mmCIF file of C-alpha atoms in Angstrom:
data_model
loop_
_atom_site.group_PDB
_atom_site.id
_atom_site.type_symbol
_atom_site.label_atom_id
_atom_site.label_comp_id
_atom_site.label_asym_id
_atom_site.label_seq_id
_atom_site.Cartn_x
_atom_site.Cartn_y
_atom_site.Cartn_z
ATOM 1 C CA MET A 890 11.802 28.766 16.051
ATOM 2 C CA TYR A 891 8.172 28.904 14.985
ATOM 3 C CA TYR A 892 5.075 30.985 15.674
ATOM 4 C CA CYS A 893 2.235 29.005 17.244
ATOM 5 C CA ILE A 894 -1.111 29.934 15.705
ATOM 6 C CA GLN A 895 -2.948 28.338 18.644
ATOM 7 C CA CYS A 896 -1.385 30.247 21.561
ATOM 8 C CA ALA A 897 0.129 33.208 19.606
ATOM 9 C CA ALA A 898 3.644 32.713 20.985
ATOM 10 C CA ILE A 899 7.069 31.995 19.516
ATOM 11 C CA HIS A 900 8.544 28.612 20.466
ATOM 12 C CA ALA A 901 11.826 26.837 19.851
ATOM 13 C CA ALA A 902 11.307 23.679 17.816
ATOM 14 C CA ASN A 903 12.181 20.715 20.014
ATOM 15 C CA GLY A 904 11.172 17.859 17.706
ATOM 16 C CA SER A 905 8.342 16.775 19.974
ATOM 17 C CA ASP A 906 5.462 14.743 18.586
ATOM 18 C CA LYS A 907 3.187 17.283 20.318
ATOM 19 C CA GLU A 908 4.053 20.058 17.847
ATOM 20 C CA ILE A 909 3.430 20.607 14.146
ATOM 21 C CA ILE A 910 5.484 23.087 12.136
ATOM 22 C CA PHE A 911 4.124 23.988 8.715
ATOM 23 C CA GLN A 912 6.667 24.264 5.917
ATOM 24 C CA SER A 913 4.512 26.485 3.710
ATOM 25 C CA GLY A 914 3.002 28.842 6.302
ATOM 26 C CA PHE A 915 4.755 31.860 7.763
ATOM 27 C CA HIS A 916 4.055 34.616 10.277
ATOM 28 C CA TYR A 917 5.914 37.894 10.751
ATOM 29 C CA VAL A 918 6.689 39.207 14.242
ATOM 30 C CA ALA A 919 8.556 42.540 14.483
ATOM 31 C CA GLY A 920 9.792 42.151 10.910
ATOM 32 C CA GLN A 921 11.161 38.639 11.537
ATOM 33 C CA ARG A 922 9.675 35.741 9.554
ATOM 34 C CA TYR A 923 8.833 32.533 11.450
ATOM 35 C CA HIS A 924 7.371 29.254 10.268
ATOM 36 C CA ALA A 925 3.780 28.869 11.432
ATOM 37 C CA GLY A 926 2.949 25.914 13.630
ATOM 38 C CA VAL A 927 0.902 24.504 16.475
ATOM 39 C CA CYS A 928 2.528 23.733 19.818
ATOM 40 C CA GLN A 929 0.078 20.955 20.760
ATOM 41 C CA LEU A 930 -1.653 18.360 18.646
ATOM 42 C CA GLU A 931 -4.814 18.557 20.724
ATOM 43 C CA VAL A 932 -6.634 21.466 19.155
ATOM 44 C CA HIS A 933 -9.370 22.590 21.494
ATOM 45 C CA VAL A 934 -12.662 22.454 19.611
ATOM 46 C CA PRO A 935 -15.821 23.314 21.507
ATOM 47 C CA GLU A 936 -17.982 20.253 21.954
ATOM 48 C CA ILE A 937 -21.455 20.431 20.459
ATOM 49 C CA GLN A 938 -24.174 19.625 22.951
ATOM 50 C CA HIS A 939 -26.708 17.195 21.518
ATOM 51 C CA THR A 940 -30.126 16.907 23.045
ATOM 52 C CA THR A 941 -32.716 14.241 22.494
ATOM 53 C CA HIS A 942 -36.340 15.185 22.096
ATOM 54 C CA THR A 943 -39.191 12.798 22.649
ATOM 55 C CA THR A 944 -42.162 13.142 20.368
ATOM 56 C CA ALA A 945 -45.569 12.368 21.765
ATOM 57 C CA THR A 946 -47.807 10.320 19.522
ATOM 58 C CA ALA A 947 -51.578 10.158 19.832
#
């Protein structure tokens, strides 16, 4: 069992390559200690919008 820091839920470890369980991080839920982890490898990071500006020259 581990606590997912991405979705804030407790999951059973299933050995999937889609999960990461940290050996040195822990989280307490109702007095019970769980390893911290991430249930999916794809961490959703907001994409930065890039704009191009044209510069007029005289």
